[in-house]
mmCIF file of C-alpha atoms (C1' of nucleotides) in Angstrom:
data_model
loop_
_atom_site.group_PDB
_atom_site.id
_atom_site.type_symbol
_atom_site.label_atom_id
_atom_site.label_comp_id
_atom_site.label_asym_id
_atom_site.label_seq_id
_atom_site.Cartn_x
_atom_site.Cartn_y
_atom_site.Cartn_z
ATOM 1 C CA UNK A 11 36.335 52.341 -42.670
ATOM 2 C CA UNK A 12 34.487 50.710 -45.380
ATOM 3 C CA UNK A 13 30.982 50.198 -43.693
ATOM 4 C CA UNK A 14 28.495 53.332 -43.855
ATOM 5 C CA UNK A 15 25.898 54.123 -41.754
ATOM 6 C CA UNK A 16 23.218 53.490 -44.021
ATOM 7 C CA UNK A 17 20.461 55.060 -42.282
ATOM 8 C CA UNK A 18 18.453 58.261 -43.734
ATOM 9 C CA UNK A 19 17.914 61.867 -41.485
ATOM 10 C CA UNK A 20 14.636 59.891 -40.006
ATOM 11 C CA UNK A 21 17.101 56.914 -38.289
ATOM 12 C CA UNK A 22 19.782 59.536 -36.946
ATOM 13 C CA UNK A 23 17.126 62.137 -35.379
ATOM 14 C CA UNK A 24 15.738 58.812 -33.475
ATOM 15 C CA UNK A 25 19.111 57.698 -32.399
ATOM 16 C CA UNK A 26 19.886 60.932 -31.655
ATOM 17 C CA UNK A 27 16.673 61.553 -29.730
ATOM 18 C CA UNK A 28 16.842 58.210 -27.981
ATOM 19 C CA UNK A 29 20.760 58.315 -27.005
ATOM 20 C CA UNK A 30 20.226 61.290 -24.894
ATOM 21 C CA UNK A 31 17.222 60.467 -23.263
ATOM 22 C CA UNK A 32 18.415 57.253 -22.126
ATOM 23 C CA UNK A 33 22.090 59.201 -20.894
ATOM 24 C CA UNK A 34 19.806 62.145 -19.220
ATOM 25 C CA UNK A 35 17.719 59.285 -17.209
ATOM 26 C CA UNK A 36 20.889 57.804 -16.414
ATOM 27 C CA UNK A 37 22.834 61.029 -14.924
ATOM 28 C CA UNK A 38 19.700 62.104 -13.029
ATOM 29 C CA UNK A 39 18.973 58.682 -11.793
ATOM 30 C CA UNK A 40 22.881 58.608 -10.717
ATOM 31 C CA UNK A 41 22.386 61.633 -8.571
ATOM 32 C CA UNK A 42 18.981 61.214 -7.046
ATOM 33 C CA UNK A 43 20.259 57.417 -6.371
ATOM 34 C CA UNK A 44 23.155 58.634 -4.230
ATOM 35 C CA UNK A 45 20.924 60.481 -2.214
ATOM 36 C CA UNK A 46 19.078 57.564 -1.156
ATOM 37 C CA UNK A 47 22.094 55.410 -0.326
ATOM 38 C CA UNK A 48 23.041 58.243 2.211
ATOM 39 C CA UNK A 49 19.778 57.019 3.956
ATOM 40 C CA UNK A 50 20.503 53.080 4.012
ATOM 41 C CA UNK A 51 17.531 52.475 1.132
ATOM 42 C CA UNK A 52 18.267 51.040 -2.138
ATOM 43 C CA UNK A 53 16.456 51.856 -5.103
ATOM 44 C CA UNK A 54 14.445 49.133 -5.090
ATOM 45 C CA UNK A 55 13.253 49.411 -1.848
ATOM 46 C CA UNK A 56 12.381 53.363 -2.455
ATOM 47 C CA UNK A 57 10.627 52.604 -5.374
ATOM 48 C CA UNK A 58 8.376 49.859 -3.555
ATOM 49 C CA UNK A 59 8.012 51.894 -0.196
ATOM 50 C CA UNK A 60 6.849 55.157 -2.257
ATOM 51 C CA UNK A 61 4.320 52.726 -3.966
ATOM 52 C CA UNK A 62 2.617 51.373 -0.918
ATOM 53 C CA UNK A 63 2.579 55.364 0.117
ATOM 54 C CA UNK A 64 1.168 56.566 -2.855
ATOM 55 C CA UNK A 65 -1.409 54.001 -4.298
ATOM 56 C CA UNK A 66 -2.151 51.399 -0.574
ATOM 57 C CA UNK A 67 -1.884 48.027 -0.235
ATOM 58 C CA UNK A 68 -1.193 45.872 -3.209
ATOM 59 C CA UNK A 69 -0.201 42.076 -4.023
ATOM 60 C CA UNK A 70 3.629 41.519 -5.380
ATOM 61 C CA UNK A 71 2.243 40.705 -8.835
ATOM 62 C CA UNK A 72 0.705 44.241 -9.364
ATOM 63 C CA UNK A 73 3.580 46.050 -7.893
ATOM 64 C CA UNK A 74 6.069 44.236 -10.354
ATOM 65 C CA UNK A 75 4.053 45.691 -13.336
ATOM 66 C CA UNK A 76 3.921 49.087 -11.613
ATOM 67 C CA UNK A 77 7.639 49.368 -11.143
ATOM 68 C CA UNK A 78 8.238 47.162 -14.778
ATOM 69 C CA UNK A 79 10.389 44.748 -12.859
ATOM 70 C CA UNK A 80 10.423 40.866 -12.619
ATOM 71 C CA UNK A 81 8.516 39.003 -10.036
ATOM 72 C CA UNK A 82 11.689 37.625 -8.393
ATOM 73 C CA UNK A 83 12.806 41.200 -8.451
ATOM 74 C CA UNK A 84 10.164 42.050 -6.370
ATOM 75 C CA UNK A 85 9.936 38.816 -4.380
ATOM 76 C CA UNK A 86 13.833 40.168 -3.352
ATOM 77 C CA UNK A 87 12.880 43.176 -2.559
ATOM 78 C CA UNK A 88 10.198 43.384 -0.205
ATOM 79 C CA UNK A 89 11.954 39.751 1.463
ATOM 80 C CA UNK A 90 14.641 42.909 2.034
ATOM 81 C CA UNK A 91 12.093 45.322 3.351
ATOM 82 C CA UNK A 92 10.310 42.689 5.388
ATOM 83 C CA UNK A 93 13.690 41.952 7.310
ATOM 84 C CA UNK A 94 13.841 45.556 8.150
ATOM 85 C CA UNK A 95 10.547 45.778 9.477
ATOM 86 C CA UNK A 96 9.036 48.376 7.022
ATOM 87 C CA UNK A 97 6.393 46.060 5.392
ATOM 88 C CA UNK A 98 4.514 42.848 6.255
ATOM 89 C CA UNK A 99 3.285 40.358 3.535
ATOM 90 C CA UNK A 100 -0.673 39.111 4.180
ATOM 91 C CA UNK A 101 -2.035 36.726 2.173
ATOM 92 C CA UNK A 102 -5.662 37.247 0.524
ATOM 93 C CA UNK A 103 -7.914 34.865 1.833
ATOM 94 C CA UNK A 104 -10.548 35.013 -1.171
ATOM 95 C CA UNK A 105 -7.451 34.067 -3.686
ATOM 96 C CA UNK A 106 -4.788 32.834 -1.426
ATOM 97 C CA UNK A 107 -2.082 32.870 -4.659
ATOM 98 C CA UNK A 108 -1.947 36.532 -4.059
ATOM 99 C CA UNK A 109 -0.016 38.416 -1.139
ATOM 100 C CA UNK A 110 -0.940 41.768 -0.318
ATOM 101 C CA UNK A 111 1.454 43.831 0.918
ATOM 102 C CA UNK A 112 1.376 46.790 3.818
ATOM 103 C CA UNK A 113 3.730 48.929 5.461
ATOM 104 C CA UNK A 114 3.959 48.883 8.979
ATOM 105 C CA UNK A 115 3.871 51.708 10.816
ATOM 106 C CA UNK A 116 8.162 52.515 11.022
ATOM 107 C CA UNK A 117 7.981 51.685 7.167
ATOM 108 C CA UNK A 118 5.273 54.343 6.971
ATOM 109 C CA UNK A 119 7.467 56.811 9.000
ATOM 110 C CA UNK A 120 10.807 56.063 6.977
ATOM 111 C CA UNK A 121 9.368 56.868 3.909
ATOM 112 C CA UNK A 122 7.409 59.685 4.774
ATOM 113 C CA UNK A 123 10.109 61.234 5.842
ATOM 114 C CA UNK A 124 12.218 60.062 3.064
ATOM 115 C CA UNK A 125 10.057 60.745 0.166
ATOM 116 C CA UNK A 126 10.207 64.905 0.874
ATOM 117 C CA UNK A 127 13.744 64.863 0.585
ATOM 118 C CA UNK A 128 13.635 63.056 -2.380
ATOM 119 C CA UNK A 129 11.483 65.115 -3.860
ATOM 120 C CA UNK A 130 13.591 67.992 -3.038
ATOM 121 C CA UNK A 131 16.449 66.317 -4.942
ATOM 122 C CA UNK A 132 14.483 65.703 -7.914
ATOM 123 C CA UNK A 133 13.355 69.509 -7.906
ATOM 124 C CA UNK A 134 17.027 70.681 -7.727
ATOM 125 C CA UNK A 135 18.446 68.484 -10.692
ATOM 126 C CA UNK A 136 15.529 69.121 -13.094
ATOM 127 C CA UNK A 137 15.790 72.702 -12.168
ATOM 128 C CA UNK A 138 18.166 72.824 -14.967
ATOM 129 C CA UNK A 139 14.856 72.904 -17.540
ATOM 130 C CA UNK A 140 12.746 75.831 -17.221
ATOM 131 C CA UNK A 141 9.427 74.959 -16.430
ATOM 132 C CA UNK A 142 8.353 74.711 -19.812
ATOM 133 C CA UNK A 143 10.651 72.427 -20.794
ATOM 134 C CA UNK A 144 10.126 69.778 -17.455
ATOM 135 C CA UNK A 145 6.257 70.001 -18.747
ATOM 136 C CA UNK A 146 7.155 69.459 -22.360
ATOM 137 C CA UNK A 147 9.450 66.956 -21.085
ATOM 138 C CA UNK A 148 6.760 65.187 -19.547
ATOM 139 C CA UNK A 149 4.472 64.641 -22.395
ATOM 140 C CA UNK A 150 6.690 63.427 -24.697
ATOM 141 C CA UNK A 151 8.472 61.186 -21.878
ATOM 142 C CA UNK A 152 4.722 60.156 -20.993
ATOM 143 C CA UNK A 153 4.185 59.598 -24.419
ATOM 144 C CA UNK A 154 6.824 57.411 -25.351
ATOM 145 C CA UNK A 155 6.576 55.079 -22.339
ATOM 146 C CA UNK A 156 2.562 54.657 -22.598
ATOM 147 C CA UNK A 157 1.553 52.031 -20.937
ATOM 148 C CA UNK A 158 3.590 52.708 -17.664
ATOM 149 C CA UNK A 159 1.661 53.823 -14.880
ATOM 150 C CA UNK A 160 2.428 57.341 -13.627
ATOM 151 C CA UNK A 161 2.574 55.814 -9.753
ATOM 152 C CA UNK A 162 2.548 58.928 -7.356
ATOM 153 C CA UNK A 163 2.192 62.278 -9.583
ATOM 154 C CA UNK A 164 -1.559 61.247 -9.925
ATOM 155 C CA UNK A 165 -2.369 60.910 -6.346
ATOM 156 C CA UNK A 166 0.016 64.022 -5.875
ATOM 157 C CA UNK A 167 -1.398 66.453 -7.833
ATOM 158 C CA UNK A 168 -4.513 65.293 -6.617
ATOM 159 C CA UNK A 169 -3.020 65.943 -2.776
ATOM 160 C CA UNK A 170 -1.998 69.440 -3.953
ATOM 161 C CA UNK A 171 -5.699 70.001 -5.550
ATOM 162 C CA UNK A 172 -7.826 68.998 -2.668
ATOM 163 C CA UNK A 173 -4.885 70.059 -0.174
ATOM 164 C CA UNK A 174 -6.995 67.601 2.863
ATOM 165 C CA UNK A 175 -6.541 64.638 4.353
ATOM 166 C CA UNK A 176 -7.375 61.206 2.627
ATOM 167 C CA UNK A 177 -7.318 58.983 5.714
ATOM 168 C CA UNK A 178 -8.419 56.119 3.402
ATOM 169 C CA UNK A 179 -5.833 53.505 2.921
ATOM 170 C CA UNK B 2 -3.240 59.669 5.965
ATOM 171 C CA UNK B 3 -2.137 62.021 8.092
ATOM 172 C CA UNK B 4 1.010 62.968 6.351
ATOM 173 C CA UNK B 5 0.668 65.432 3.355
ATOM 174 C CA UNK B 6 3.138 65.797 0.335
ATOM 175 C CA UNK B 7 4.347 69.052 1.400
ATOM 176 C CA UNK B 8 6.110 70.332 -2.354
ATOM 177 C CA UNK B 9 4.752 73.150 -3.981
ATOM 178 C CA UNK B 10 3.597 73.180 -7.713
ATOM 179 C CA UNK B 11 7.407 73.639 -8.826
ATOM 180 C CA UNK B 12 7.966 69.909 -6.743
ATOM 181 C CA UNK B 13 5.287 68.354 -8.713
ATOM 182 C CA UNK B 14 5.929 69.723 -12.029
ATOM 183 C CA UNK B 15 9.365 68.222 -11.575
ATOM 184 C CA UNK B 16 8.597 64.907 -10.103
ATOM 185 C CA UNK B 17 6.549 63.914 -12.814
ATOM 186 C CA UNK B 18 8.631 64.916 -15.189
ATOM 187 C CA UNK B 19 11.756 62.642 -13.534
ATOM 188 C CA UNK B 20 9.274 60.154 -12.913
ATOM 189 C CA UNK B 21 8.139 59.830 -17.425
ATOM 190 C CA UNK B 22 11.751 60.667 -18.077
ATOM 191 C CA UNK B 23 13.003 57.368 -16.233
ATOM 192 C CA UNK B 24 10.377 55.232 -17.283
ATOM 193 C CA UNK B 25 10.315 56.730 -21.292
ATOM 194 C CA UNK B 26 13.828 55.441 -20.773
ATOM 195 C CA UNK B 27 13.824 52.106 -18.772
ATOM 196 C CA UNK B 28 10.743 50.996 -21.422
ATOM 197 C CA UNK B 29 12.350 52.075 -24.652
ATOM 198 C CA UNK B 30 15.675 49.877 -23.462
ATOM 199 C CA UNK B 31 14.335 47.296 -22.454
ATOM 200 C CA UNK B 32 12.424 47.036 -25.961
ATOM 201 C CA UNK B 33 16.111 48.036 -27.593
ATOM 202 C CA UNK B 34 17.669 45.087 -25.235
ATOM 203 C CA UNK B 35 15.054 42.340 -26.105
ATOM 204 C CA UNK B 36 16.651 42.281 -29.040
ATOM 205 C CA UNK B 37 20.025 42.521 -28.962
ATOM 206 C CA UNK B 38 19.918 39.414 -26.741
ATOM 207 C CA UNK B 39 18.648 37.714 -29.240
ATOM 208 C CA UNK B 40 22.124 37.881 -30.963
ATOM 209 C CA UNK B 41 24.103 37.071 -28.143
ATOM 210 C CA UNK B 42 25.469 40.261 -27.205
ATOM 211 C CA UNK B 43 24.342 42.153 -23.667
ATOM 212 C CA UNK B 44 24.211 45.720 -23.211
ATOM 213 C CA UNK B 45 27.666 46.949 -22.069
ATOM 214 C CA UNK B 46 28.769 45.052 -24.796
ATOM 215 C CA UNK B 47 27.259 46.494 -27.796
ATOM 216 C CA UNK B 48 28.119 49.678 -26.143
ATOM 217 C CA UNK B 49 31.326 49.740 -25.935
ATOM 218 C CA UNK B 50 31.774 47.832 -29.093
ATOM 219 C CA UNK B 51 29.812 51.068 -30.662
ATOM 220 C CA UNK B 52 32.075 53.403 -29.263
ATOM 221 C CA UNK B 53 34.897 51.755 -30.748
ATOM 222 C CA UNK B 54 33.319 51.517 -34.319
ATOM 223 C CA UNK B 55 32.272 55.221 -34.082
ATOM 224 C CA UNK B 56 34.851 56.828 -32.307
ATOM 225 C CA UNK B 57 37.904 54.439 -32.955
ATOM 226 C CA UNK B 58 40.466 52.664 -30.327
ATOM 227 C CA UNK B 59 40.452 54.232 -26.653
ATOM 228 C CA UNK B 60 41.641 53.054 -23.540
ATOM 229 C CA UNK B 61 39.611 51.849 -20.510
ATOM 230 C CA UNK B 62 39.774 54.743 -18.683
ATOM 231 C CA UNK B 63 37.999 56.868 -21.230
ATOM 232 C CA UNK B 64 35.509 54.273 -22.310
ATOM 233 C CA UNK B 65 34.397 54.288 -18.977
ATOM 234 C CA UNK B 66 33.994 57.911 -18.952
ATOM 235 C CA UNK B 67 31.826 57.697 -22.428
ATOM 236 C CA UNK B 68 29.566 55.273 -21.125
ATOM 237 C CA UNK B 69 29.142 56.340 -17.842
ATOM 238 C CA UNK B 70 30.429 53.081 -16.313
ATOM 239 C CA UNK B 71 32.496 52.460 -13.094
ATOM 240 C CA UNK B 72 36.431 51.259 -14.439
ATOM 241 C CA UNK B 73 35.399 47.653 -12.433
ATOM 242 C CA UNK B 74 32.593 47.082 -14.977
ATOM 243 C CA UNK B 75 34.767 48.364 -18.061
ATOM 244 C CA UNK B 76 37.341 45.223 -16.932
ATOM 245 C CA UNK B 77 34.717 43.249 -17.151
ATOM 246 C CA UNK B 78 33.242 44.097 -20.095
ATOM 247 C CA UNK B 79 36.171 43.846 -22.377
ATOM 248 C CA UNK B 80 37.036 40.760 -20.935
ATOM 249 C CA UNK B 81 34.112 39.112 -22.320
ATOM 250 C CA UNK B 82 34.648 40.942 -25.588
ATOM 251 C CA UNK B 83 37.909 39.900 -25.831
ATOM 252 C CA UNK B 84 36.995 36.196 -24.931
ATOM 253 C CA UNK B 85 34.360 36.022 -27.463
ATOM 254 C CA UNK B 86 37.698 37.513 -30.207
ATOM 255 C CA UNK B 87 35.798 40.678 -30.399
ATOM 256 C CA UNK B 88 38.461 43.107 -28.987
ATOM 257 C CA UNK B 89 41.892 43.129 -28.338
ATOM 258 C CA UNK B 90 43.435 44.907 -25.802
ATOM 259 C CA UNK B 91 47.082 46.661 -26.909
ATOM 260 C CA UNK B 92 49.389 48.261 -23.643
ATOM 261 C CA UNK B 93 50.453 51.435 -24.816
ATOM 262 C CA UNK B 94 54.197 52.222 -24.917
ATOM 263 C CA UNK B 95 54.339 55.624 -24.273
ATOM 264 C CA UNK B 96 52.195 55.371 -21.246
ATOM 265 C CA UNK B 97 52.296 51.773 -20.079
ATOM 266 C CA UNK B 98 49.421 52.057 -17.384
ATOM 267 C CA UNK B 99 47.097 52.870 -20.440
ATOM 268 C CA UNK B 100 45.552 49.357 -22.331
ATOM 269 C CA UNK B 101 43.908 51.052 -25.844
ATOM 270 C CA UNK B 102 41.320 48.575 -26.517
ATOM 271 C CA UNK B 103 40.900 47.737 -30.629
ATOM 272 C CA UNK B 104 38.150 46.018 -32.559
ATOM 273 C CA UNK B 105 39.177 42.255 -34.252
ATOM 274 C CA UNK B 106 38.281 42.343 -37.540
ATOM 275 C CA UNK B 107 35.449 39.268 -36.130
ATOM 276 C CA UNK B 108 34.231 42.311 -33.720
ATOM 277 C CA UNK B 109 33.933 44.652 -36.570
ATOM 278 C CA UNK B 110 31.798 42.563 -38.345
ATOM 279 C CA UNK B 111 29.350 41.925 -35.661
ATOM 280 C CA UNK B 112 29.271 45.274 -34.809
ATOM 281 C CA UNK B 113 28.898 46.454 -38.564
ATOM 282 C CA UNK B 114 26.055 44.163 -39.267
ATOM 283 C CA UNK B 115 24.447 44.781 -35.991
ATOM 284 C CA UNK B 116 24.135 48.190 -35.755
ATOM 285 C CA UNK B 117 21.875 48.934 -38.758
ATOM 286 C CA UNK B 118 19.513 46.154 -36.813
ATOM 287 C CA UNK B 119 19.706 48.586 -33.316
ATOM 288 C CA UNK B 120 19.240 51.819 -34.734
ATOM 289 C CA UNK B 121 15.792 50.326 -37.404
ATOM 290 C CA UNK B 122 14.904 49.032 -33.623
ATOM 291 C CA UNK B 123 15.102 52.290 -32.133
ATOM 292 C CA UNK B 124 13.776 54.322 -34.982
ATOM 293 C CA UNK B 125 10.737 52.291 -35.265
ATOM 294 C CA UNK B 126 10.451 53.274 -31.250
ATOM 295 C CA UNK B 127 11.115 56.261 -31.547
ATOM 296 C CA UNK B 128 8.695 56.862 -34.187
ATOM 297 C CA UNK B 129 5.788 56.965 -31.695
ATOM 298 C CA UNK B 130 6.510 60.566 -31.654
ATOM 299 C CA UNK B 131 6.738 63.109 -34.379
ATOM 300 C CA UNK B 132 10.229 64.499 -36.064
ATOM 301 C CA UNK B 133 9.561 67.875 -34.268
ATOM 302 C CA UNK B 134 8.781 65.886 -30.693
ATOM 303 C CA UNK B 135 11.906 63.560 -31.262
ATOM 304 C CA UNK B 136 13.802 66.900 -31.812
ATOM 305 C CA UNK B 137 12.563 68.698 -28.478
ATOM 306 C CA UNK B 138 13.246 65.097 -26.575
ATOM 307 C CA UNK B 139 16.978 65.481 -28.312
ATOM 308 C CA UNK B 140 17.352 68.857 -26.751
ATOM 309 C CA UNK B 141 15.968 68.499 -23.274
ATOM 310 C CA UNK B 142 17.155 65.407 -22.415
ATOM 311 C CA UNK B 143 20.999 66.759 -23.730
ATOM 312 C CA UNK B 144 20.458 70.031 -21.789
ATOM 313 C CA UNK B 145 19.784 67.966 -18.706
ATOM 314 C CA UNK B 146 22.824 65.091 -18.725
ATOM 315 C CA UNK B 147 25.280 67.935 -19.878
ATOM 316 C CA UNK B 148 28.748 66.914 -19.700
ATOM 317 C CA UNK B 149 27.787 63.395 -21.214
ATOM 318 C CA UNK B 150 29.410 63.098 -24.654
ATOM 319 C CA UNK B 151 26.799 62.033 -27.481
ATOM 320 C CA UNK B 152 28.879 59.096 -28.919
ATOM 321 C CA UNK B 153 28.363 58.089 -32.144
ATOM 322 C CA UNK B 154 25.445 60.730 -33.299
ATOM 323 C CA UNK B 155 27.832 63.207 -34.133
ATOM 324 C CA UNK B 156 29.719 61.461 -36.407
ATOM 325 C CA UNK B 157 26.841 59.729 -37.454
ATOM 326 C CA UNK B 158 25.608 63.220 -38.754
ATOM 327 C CA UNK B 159 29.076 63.763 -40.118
ATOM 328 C CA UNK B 160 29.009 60.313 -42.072
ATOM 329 C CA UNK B 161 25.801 60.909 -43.251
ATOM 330 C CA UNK B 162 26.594 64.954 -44.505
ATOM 331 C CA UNK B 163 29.925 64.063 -46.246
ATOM 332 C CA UNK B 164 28.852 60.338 -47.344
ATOM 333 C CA UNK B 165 32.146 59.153 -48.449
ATOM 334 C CA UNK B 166 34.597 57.090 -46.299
ATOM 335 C CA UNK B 167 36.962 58.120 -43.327
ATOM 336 C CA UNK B 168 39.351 55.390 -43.904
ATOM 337 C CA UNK B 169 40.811 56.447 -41.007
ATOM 338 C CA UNK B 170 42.480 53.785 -38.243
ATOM 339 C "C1'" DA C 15 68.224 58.986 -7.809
ATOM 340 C "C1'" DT C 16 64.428 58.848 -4.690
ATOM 341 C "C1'" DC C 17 60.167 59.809 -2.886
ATOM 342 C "C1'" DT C 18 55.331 61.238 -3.067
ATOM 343 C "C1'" DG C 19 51.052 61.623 -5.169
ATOM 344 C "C1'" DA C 20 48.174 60.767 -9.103
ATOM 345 C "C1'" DT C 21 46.407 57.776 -12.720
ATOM 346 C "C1'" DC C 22 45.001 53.331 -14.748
ATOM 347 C "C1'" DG C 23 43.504 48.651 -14.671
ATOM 348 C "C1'" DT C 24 42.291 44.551 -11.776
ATOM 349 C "C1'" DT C 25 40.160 42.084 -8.192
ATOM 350 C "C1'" DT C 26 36.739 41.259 -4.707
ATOM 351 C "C1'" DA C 27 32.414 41.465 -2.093
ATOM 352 C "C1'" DA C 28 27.930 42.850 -2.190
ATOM 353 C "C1'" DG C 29 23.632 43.859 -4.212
ATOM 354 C "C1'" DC C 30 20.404 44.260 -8.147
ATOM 355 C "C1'" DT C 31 17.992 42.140 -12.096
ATOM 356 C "C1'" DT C 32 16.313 38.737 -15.099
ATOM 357 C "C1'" DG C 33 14.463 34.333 -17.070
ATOM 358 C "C1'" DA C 34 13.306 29.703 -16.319
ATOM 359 C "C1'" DA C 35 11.780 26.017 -13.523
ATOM 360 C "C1'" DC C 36 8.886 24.874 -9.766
ATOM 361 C "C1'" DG C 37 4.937 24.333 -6.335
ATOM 362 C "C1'" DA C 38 0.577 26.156 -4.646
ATOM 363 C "C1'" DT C 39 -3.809 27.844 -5.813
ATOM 364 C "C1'" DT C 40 -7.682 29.078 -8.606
ATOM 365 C "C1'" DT C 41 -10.679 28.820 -12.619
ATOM 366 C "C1'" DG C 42 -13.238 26.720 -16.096
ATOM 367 C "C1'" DA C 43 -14.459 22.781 -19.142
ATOM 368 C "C1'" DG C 44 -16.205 18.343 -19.381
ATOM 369 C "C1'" DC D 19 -16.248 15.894 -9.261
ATOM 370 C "C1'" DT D 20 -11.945 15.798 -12.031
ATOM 371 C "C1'" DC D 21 -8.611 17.458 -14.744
ATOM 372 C "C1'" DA D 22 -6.099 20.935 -17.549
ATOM 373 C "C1'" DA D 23 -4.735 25.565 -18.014
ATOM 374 C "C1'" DA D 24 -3.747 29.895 -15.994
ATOM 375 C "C1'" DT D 25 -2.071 32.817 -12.235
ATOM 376 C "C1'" DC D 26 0.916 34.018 -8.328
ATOM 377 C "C1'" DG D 27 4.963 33.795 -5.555
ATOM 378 C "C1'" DT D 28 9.505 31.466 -4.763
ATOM 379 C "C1'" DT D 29 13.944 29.711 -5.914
ATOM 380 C "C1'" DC D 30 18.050 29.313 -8.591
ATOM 381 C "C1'" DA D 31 21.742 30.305 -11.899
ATOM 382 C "C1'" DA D 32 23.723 33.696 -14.483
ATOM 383 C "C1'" DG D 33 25.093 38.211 -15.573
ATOM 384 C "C1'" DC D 34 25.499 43.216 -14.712
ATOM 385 C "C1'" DT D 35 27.022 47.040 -11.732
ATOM 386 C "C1'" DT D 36 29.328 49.445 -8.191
ATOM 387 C "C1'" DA D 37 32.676 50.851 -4.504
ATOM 388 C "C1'" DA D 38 36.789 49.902 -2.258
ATOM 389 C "C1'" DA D 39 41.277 47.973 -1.861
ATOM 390 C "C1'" DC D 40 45.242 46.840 -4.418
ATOM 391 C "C1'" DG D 41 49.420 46.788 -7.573
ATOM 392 C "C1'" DA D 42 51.680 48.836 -11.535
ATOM 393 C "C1'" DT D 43 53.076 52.904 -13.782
ATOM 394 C "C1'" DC D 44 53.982 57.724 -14.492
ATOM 395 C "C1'" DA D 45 55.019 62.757 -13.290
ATOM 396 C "C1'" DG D 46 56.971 66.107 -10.467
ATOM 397 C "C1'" DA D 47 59.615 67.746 -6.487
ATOM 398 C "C1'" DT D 48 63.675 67.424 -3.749
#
DNA sequence: ATCTGATCGTTTAAGCTTGAACGATTTGAG
DNA sequence: CTCAAATCGTTCAAGCTTAAACGATCAGAT
């Protein structure tokens, strides 16, 4: 094989580095994904449901940079939701481009009892780290994909801290 | 809100964790991805024609395996590789259900001259953190998806300590 | 030799995802 | 006011991905 790899240490420790991270999101994503097909909700839909849970109401524009997906993507998606009955679109009337959208009540009861169990799932497969490792995990994870939102650990720790209702929304 | 988030501080640590682990992943790709396009070659294909320039001929089955991909999406893949003259595919004759797929000497090219481009991409991503974070990223996120091979890092590491040619295949 | 079960690759249907083109709406400049 | 540019959601074509069903091939038992 007459072609070297021509990089220095620097270029394999990334590759190395990014090659795993990218196979450990995939494996854990696998197995946590499976889960939710048991429970007739894609992906998709989890991710948008546990969105309107954990941060209220939004338009389709903001939750597409939340969950770094296209606008079709999302346009799909909560058309999928909608025919399910587990969100409703309403359209602003100060800026009538945007659409805000809401669960309904059964879309607030499917993920609310959805999102534990999911949660439970995560716990178990990361349980493989000790906790010192899930927390340095999380830093450098959080570090690498600045930028991106956090979504629901915010508003949970928050939850856990305060441990009493927020009945806004 | 009636409902609380129920988890303990073990829940939370974990979730958040996940939660930076998937989206440290799903932004460095899609910055690796951008620019792969740009040379008219999609994901699964660089992939697997990686794999074969790092770990040398293999059969569907066990690219599959290496790149955690279903043995549908393998087809599908090569297909395309082997309609753009990258690939050929070779029945074995010991075991005839077996197809090994080899690189052209077009696909080695490509892959040759676009691999150096890749990994400069993903080092200069990578490079948001320091060696030492890169190095605990490496070892969590392997500890975590165990049981996935690392591809072409080893021998990368191998090329690079040796630095003199495996003429092999 | 024949049969059974396992393995490998292919095909198909379904769903996800994206980028680009498009229409509706708003904003701001003139 | 009027028009141009920007923003938001929708639609469409294309490609990726998977699971399941299928045919071909092999290995082992009888």
């Amino acid at each position: 094989m007459p072609t070297h790899f021509q990089g220095d240490a620097e270029t394999v420790r990334a590759l190395s580095a990014y090659i795993n991270l990218v196979r450990a999101s995939d494996s854990t994503l696998a197995k946590t994904t499976a889960h939710l097909e048991g429970l007739g909700v894609t992906n998709g839909q989890f991710a948008v449901l546990e969105a309107l849970l954990h941060l209220g109401p939004m338009c389709q524009h903001t939750l597409g940079k939340k969950l770094l997906r296209s606008g079709g993507n999302v346009t799909l998606v909560v058309d999928n939701l909608e025919r399910h009955g587990w969100v409703r679109r309403e359209r602003q009337a100060e800026d009538r481009r945007m659409i805000q959208i809401h669960l309904t009540p059964k879309g607030r009861r499917l993920i609310t009892r959805v999102f534990p169990e999911h949660a439970k799932v995560v716990a178990k497969v990361m349980s493989q780290l000790s906790a010192a490792e899930q927390e340095q995990l999380r830093k450098i994870a959080r570090k690498l994909g600045r930028g991106a939102d956090e979504l629901c650990t915010e508003r949970l720790k928050r939850e856990k801290e305060h441990d009493h209702d927020q009945t806004k929304q």
